[in-house]
Coordinates of C-alpha atoms and ligand atoms in Angstrom, one line a residue:
M4 CA 76.1 27.1 -87.1
T5 CA 76.7 24.2 -84.8
G6 CA 74.8 23.3 -82.1
F7 CA 71.3 22.7 -83.4
A8 CA 68.7 19.8 -84.6
R9 CA 69.4 19.6 -88.2
G10 CA 66.3 17.8 -89.6
R11 CA 67.8 17.3 -92.7
R12 CA 70.5 14.8 -91.9
L13 CA 68.6 11.7 -92.3
R14 CA 67.0 13.1 -95.4
S15 CA 70.6 13.4 -97.2
T16 CA 70.3 9.5 -99.0
P17 CA 67.7 7.6 -100.7
A18 CA 69.6 5.1 -98.2
L19 CA 69.0 7.3 -95.2
R20 CA 65.2 7.7 -95.9
R21 CA 65.1 3.9 -96.6
L22 CA 66.8 3.3 -93.5
T23 CA 64.3 5.9 -91.2
A24 CA 61.0 5.0 -92.1
Q25 CA 58.0 4.3 -90.2
T26 CA 56.0 3.2 -92.8
R27 CA 56.5 0.4 -94.8
L28 CA 54.2 -0.3 -97.6
A29 CA 53.9 -3.4 -98.4
P30 CA 51.4 -6.3 -101.1
A31 CA 49.8 -8.8 -98.0
D32 CA 48.2 -5.4 -96.1
F33 CA 46.0 -4.1 -99.6
V34 CA 43.0 -5.9 -100.1
L35 CA 41.2 -5.2 -103.5
P36 CA 37.4 -5.4 -103.3
V37 CA 36.0 -6.9 -106.6
F38 CA 32.5 -6.5 -108.3
V39 CA 31.1 -9.8 -110.2
K40 CA 27.3 -9.3 -112.4
Q41 CA 24.9 -12.0 -113.3
G42 CA 24.1 -12.6 -117.3
I43 CA 27.5 -10.7 -119.0
D44 CA 29.2 -11.8 -121.0
A45 CA 32.6 -9.5 -120.7
P46 CA 33.5 -7.2 -118.4
V47 CA 31.8 -3.2 -119.0
P48 CA 33.7 -0.8 -117.6
I49 CA 33.1 1.6 -114.8
S50 CA 32.9 5.0 -116.0
A51 CA 34.0 6.7 -112.9
M52 CA 36.4 4.4 -112.3
P53 CA 39.4 4.1 -114.6
G54 CA 39.9 0.0 -114.9
V55 CA 37.7 -0.7 -112.2
V56 CA 35.1 -2.8 -114.6
Q57 CA 32.4 -5.4 -112.9
H58 CA 33.5 -9.1 -113.9
T59 CA 31.8 -11.7 -115.2
L60 CA 32.7 -14.8 -113.5
D61 CA 35.4 -15.9 -115.9
S62 CA 36.9 -12.5 -115.5
L63 CA 36.8 -12.6 -111.7
R64 CA 39.1 -15.4 -111.4
K65 CA 41.9 -14.5 -113.6
A66 CA 41.5 -11.3 -111.7
A67 CA 41.9 -13.2 -109.0
H68 CA 44.5 -14.9 -110.3
E69 CA 46.3 -11.4 -110.6
A70 CA 45.6 -10.5 -107.0
A71 CA 47.0 -13.8 -106.3
E72 CA 50.0 -12.9 -108.2
A73 CA 51.5 -9.7 -107.3
G74 CA 51.0 -10.8 -103.6
I75 CA 47.8 -9.0 -102.2
G76 CA 46.7 -9.9 -99.1
G77 CA 43.0 -10.5 -100.2
L78 CA 40.5 -9.7 -102.6
I79 CA 36.7 -8.7 -101.2
L80 CA 33.8 -9.8 -103.1
F81 CA 30.0 -7.2 -103.8
G82 CA 28.4 -9.3 -106.6
I83 CA 25.4 -7.5 -108.6
P84 CA 21.9 -10.3 -108.9
G85 CA 20.1 -10.6 -112.7
E86 CA 16.9 -10.2 -109.9
K87 CA 17.2 -7.5 -107.6
D88 CA 13.6 -7.8 -104.4
A89 CA 12.4 -6.5 -101.2
V90 CA 14.9 -8.8 -99.5
G91 CA 17.2 -8.9 -101.3
S92 CA 16.8 -12.8 -101.5
Q93 CA 19.8 -13.3 -104.2
A94 CA 22.5 -12.1 -101.2
D95 CA 22.1 -16.0 -100.0
A96 CA 20.7 -18.2 -102.6
A97 CA 22.8 -20.4 -103.1
D98 CA 23.4 -19.7 -107.1
G99 CA 23.8 -16.4 -106.3
I100 CA 26.0 -14.8 -108.3
V101 CA 28.2 -13.8 -105.4
N102 CA 27.5 -17.7 -103.6
V103 CA 28.6 -19.1 -107.3
A104 CA 31.4 -16.5 -107.0
L105 CA 32.9 -17.1 -104.6
Q106 CA 32.5 -21.1 -104.3
Q107 CA 34.8 -21.2 -107.7
L108 CA 37.7 -18.8 -106.2
R109 CA 37.5 -20.5 -103.2
A110 CA 38.4 -24.2 -105.8
D111 CA 40.9 -22.3 -107.5
L112 CA 42.5 -20.2 -105.2
G113 CA 42.9 -22.8 -101.7
D114 CA 43.9 -20.5 -99.2
E115 CA 45.7 -18.9 -100.8
L116 CA 44.3 -15.2 -100.4
V117 CA 41.1 -13.8 -97.9
L118 CA 38.3 -13.8 -99.9
M119 CA 36.2 -12.1 -97.8
A120 CA 32.5 -11.4 -98.0
D121 CA 30.7 -7.6 -98.6
L122 CA 27.5 -8.9 -96.2
C123 CA 24.9 -6.1 -96.8
L124 CA 20.9 -6.5 -98.9
C125 CA 22.0 -2.8 -100.9
E126 CA 23.2 -4.3 -104.2
Y127 CA 20.5 -7.6 -104.2
T128 CA 17.1 -5.3 -103.0
D129 CA 14.9 -3.8 -105.9
H130 CA 14.9 0.1 -103.3
G131 CA 18.8 -0.4 -102.8
H132 CA 18.4 -0.1 -99.3
C133 CA 21.4 -1.9 -97.4
G134 CA 18.6 -3.7 -94.9
V135 CA 14.9 -4.4 -95.3
V136 CA 11.8 -1.1 -96.0
T137 CA 9.7 -0.9 -93.7
P138 CA 5.9 1.8 -93.0
A139 CA 7.5 4.1 -89.9
R140 CA 5.5 3.9 -87.3
G141 CA 6.2 5.0 -83.6
G142 CA 6.5 8.9 -84.9
V143 CA 9.4 8.6 -86.6
R144 CA 8.7 10.3 -90.7
G145 CA 10.6 7.8 -93.0
Q146 CA 11.5 8.7 -96.0
G147 CA 10.2 8.3 -99.7
G148 CA 6.7 7.3 -99.2
G149 CA 7.1 7.0 -94.9
M150 CA 9.0 3.8 -95.0
V151 CA 12.4 3.2 -93.4
V152 CA 15.2 0.6 -93.0
D153 CA 14.0 -1.4 -90.5
N154 CA 16.6 -3.1 -87.8
D155 CA 16.1 -5.8 -87.5
P156 CA 14.0 -7.8 -89.3
T157 CA 16.8 -6.9 -91.1
L158 CA 19.1 -8.9 -89.8
D159 CA 17.6 -11.8 -89.6
R160 CA 18.3 -11.4 -93.5
Y161 CA 21.8 -10.3 -92.7
A162 CA 22.0 -14.5 -90.5
A163 CA 21.1 -15.8 -93.5
V164 CA 23.5 -13.9 -95.7
A165 CA 26.2 -14.7 -93.2
V166 CA 25.9 -18.7 -93.3
A167 CA 25.1 -18.7 -97.4
Q168 CA 28.7 -16.6 -98.1
A169 CA 30.8 -19.5 -96.0
Q170 CA 29.3 -22.4 -96.9
A171 CA 30.6 -21.3 -100.4
G172 CA 34.0 -20.5 -99.0
A173 CA 34.1 -17.4 -97.7
H174 CA 37.4 -17.3 -95.9
L175 CA 36.1 -13.9 -93.8
I176 CA 32.1 -11.9 -93.3
A177 CA 32.5 -8.5 -93.5
P178 CA 28.9 -6.6 -92.9
S179 CA 28.9 -2.9 -94.6
G180 CA 24.7 -2.3 -93.8
M181 CA 25.2 -0.8 -90.3
M182 CA 22.3 -2.4 -88.5
D183 CA 22.5 -2.1 -85.4
G184 CA 23.9 -5.4 -83.8
Q185 CA 24.8 -6.9 -86.2
V186 CA 27.5 -7.9 -85.4
A187 CA 26.2 -10.0 -82.9
A188 CA 23.2 -11.9 -85.7
I189 CA 26.3 -12.7 -87.8
R190 CA 28.1 -14.7 -85.3
R191 CA 25.1 -16.4 -83.8
A192 CA 24.2 -18.0 -87.1
L193 CA 27.7 -18.6 -88.4
D194 CA 28.2 -20.4 -85.0
G195 CA 25.3 -22.4 -84.9
A196 CA 26.1 -23.6 -88.6
A197 CA 29.5 -25.0 -87.5
H198 CA 31.4 -22.2 -88.9
T199 CA 33.6 -21.1 -85.6
E200 CA 35.9 -20.8 -87.0
T201 CA 34.5 -17.8 -90.4
P202 CA 36.3 -14.0 -88.7
I203 CA 34.0 -10.5 -89.4
L204 CA 35.5 -7.9 -90.3
A205 CA 32.9 -5.4 -88.8
Y206 CA 32.6 -1.8 -90.8
A207 CA 32.0 -0.6 -87.9
A208 CA 32.4 3.3 -88.4
K209 CA 31.1 3.2 -91.9
Y210 CA 30.2 6.8 -92.9
A211 CA 27.6 9.1 -94.6
S212 CA 29.4 9.5 -97.6
G213 CA 29.9 11.3 -100.1
F214 CA 33.1 9.4 -101.8
Y215 CA 30.5 6.3 -102.4
G216 CA 29.5 7.9 -105.5
P217 CA 30.9 6.0 -108.0
F218 CA 31.0 2.6 -106.2
R219 CA 27.2 3.0 -107.1
E220 CA 27.5 2.8 -110.6
A221 CA 29.6 -0.7 -109.7
A222 CA 27.0 -2.2 -107.5
E223 CA 24.1 -0.4 -108.7
G224 CA 22.9 0.4 -105.9
A225 CA 21.5 3.4 -105.0
P226 CA 18.8 4.2 -102.4
Q227 CA 15.5 4.8 -104.9
F228 CA 14.6 6.8 -101.8
G229 CA 16.2 8.6 -100.0
D230 CA 19.9 7.7 -98.2
R231 CA 21.6 5.9 -96.0
S232 CA 21.7 8.4 -93.5
T233 CA 20.0 7.1 -91.1
Y234 CA 22.0 4.4 -90.1
Q235 CA 25.5 4.8 -91.4
M236 CA 27.5 7.1 -89.0
D237 CA 27.0 11.2 -89.9
P238 CA 30.5 12.8 -90.4
P239 CA 30.5 15.3 -87.6
N240 CA 31.2 12.9 -85.5
A241 CA 34.1 10.9 -84.2
D242 CA 33.9 10.1 -80.5
E243 CA 30.8 7.7 -81.5
A244 CA 33.3 6.1 -83.9
L245 CA 35.0 5.0 -80.8
R246 CA 31.2 3.8 -79.4
E247 CA 30.4 2.8 -82.5
V248 CA 34.0 0.4 -82.0
A249 CA 33.7 -1.3 -78.5
Q250 CA 29.5 -2.4 -79.3
D251 CA 30.9 -4.7 -83.4
I252 CA 34.5 -5.8 -80.9
A253 CA 32.1 -6.4 -78.1
E254 CA 29.4 -8.8 -80.1
G255 CA 32.6 -10.8 -81.3
A256 CA 33.9 -8.6 -84.0
D257 CA 37.4 -9.9 -84.7
A258 CA 39.1 -7.2 -87.0
V259 CA 36.9 -3.5 -87.1
M260 CA 37.0 -1.5 -90.3
V261 CA 37.0 3.0 -91.5
K262 CA 35.5 4.2 -93.8
P263 CA 35.6 5.8 -96.2
A264 CA 39.6 6.4 -95.1
L265 CA 40.9 10.0 -96.6
P266 CA 38.8 12.6 -95.0
Y267 CA 38.9 10.5 -91.3
L268 CA 42.4 9.5 -90.9
D269 CA 41.4 11.0 -87.0
I270 CA 39.0 8.3 -87.3
V271 CA 41.5 5.5 -87.8
A272 CA 44.1 7.3 -85.5
R273 CA 41.4 7.1 -82.8
V274 CA 40.3 3.6 -83.4
A275 CA 43.6 2.1 -84.0
G276 CA 45.0 4.4 -80.5
A277 CA 42.1 2.9 -78.7
V278 CA 41.9 -0.6 -80.2
H279 CA 43.5 -4.1 -79.8
V280 CA 42.1 -6.0 -82.8
P281 CA 43.5 -5.4 -86.1
V282 CA 41.9 -1.6 -87.9
A283 CA 41.9 -2.3 -91.5
A284 CA 40.8 1.3 -93.2
Y285 CA 38.4 1.8 -97.0
Q286 CA 39.2 3.8 -99.9
V287 CA 36.5 3.9 -101.4
S288 CA 35.6 4.8 -104.7
G289 CA 35.7 8.6 -104.8
E290 CA 39.3 8.8 -103.1
Y291 CA 39.8 6.2 -106.0
A292 CA 38.5 8.9 -108.6
M293 CA 39.6 12.3 -107.5
V294 CA 43.3 10.4 -107.7
E295 CA 42.6 9.2 -111.1
A296 CA 41.1 12.5 -112.2
A297 CA 43.3 14.6 -111.4
A298 CA 46.0 12.7 -112.9
A299 CA 43.7 12.3 -116.1
N300 CA 44.1 16.3 -116.4
G301 CA 47.8 15.9 -115.5
W302 CA 47.3 17.5 -112.6
V303 CA 48.7 15.2 -109.9
D304 CA 52.0 12.3 -110.7
R305 CA 49.1 9.4 -111.0
E306 CA 51.7 6.7 -109.8
R307 CA 53.3 9.2 -106.9
A308 CA 49.8 10.6 -105.5
I309 CA 48.8 6.5 -104.9
L310 CA 51.6 5.4 -102.6
E311 CA 51.4 8.4 -101.0
T312 CA 47.4 8.1 -100.1
L313 CA 48.1 4.1 -98.5
T314 CA 50.9 4.7 -96.6
A315 CA 49.2 8.0 -95.4
I316 CA 46.5 5.1 -94.3
R317 CA 49.1 2.8 -93.4
R318 CA 50.4 6.2 -91.1
A319 CA 47.7 6.9 -89.6
G320 CA 47.0 2.7 -88.5
A321 CA 45.5 0.9 -90.9
G322 CA 47.1 -2.5 -90.8
T323 CA 44.8 -3.6 -94.1
V324 CA 43.6 -1.8 -96.7
L325 CA 40.6 -1.1 -99.0
T326 CA 41.8 -0.4 -102.1
Y327 CA 40.9 -0.5 -105.9
W328 CA 44.5 -0.2 -107.0
A329 CA 45.8 -2.6 -104.3
V330 CA 47.0 -5.1 -107.7
E331 CA 48.9 -2.1 -108.7
A332 CA 50.8 -0.5 -105.8
A333 CA 52.2 -4.4 -105.2
R334 CA 53.4 -3.9 -108.1
L335 CA 54.9 -0.1 -107.7
L336 CA 55.6 -1.4 -104.4
A337 CA 57.6 -4.3 -106.8
R338 CA 59.4 -2.1 -109.1
A339 CA 60.8 -0.1 -105.9
Ligands
PBG413 C1 27.0 -1.2 -99.0 C2 28.8 -0.4 -99.4 C3 28.9 0.8 -100.5 C4 30.6 0.2 -100.3 C5 30.7 -0.6 -99.9 N1 29.9 -1.3 -99.1 C6 28.1 1.1 -100.5 C7 27.6 2.7 -99.5 O1 27.1 1.8 -98.1 O2 26.9 3.7 -100.0 C8 31.3 1.2 -101.1 C9 32.7 1.6 -101.3 C10 33.1 2.6 -101.7 O3 33.1 3.4 -102.6 O4 34.6 1.9 -102.9 N2 26.9 -1.9 -98.4

């Protein structure tokens, strides 16, 4: 037979496949989420996320050096304070765990890695919600005893936290609370405190997802009543993601994020096609846990699955991937 296209021609050797690969992974694309907890003297393993720990300040510094050595793009920090309260005071306390960690890492590493600060209150509040809560009013029923997460008072808290994190040494602020107007409030606060050069990576399209399950153990921020579905996006919606992204960019976001990643690749692709700012995707704890669990059972080839998921997320259009495999994937690529 002759005369028809043979897709197989360009697949026949590793060298041909490498030459024609449309998507390439590089360590610099990856950002490693890390957890640092106050009041522990050794790292605490996360049972639902084999290989991931809650760090002490010291073990975090060591992990950060390893991350820099592996050549990844950055770290994103989550803090677990010793004490929680209604407004998450430890999030912006200068001696709060996350701010101390940022200070130390910045002193250790300078500008070698991008130090990102996740900005949210859920790890710091005793009720586990991402903002301050008040009794429902105006015909809204609320959750758990009639309470609601109150948007606008939360913005004042986010503004204070952003300034504290920038002051502590964060190179970039990443608000993940899904309050309306959060990017504008944070931009205004940063500019007002002379942090005009600190960029914002907005968790713009963040869905109310079941795939955050294992993270609740890692960050100890499970809501004590209700859930996050009044502020995070509803999984059936796609157009709304584009609206959220456009609004965040209009408010001053320098880059935008879609989260989770793998179950939302359609959203990643649509966002990447619609905007001209960098697009990141967060491969979340449940995505990590699924592959680890399947691999532990011998049901998938672990390393192959890791690189395939990362490739898929990049192929969909994300330039940056937040992933718990960041350092390992960088090492796998160096070996390949
Ligand atoms: C908190 C936050 C969450 C994650 C990142 N920031 C949890 C949530 O919104 O409930 C999830 C990350 C993961 O699952 O890996 N604002």
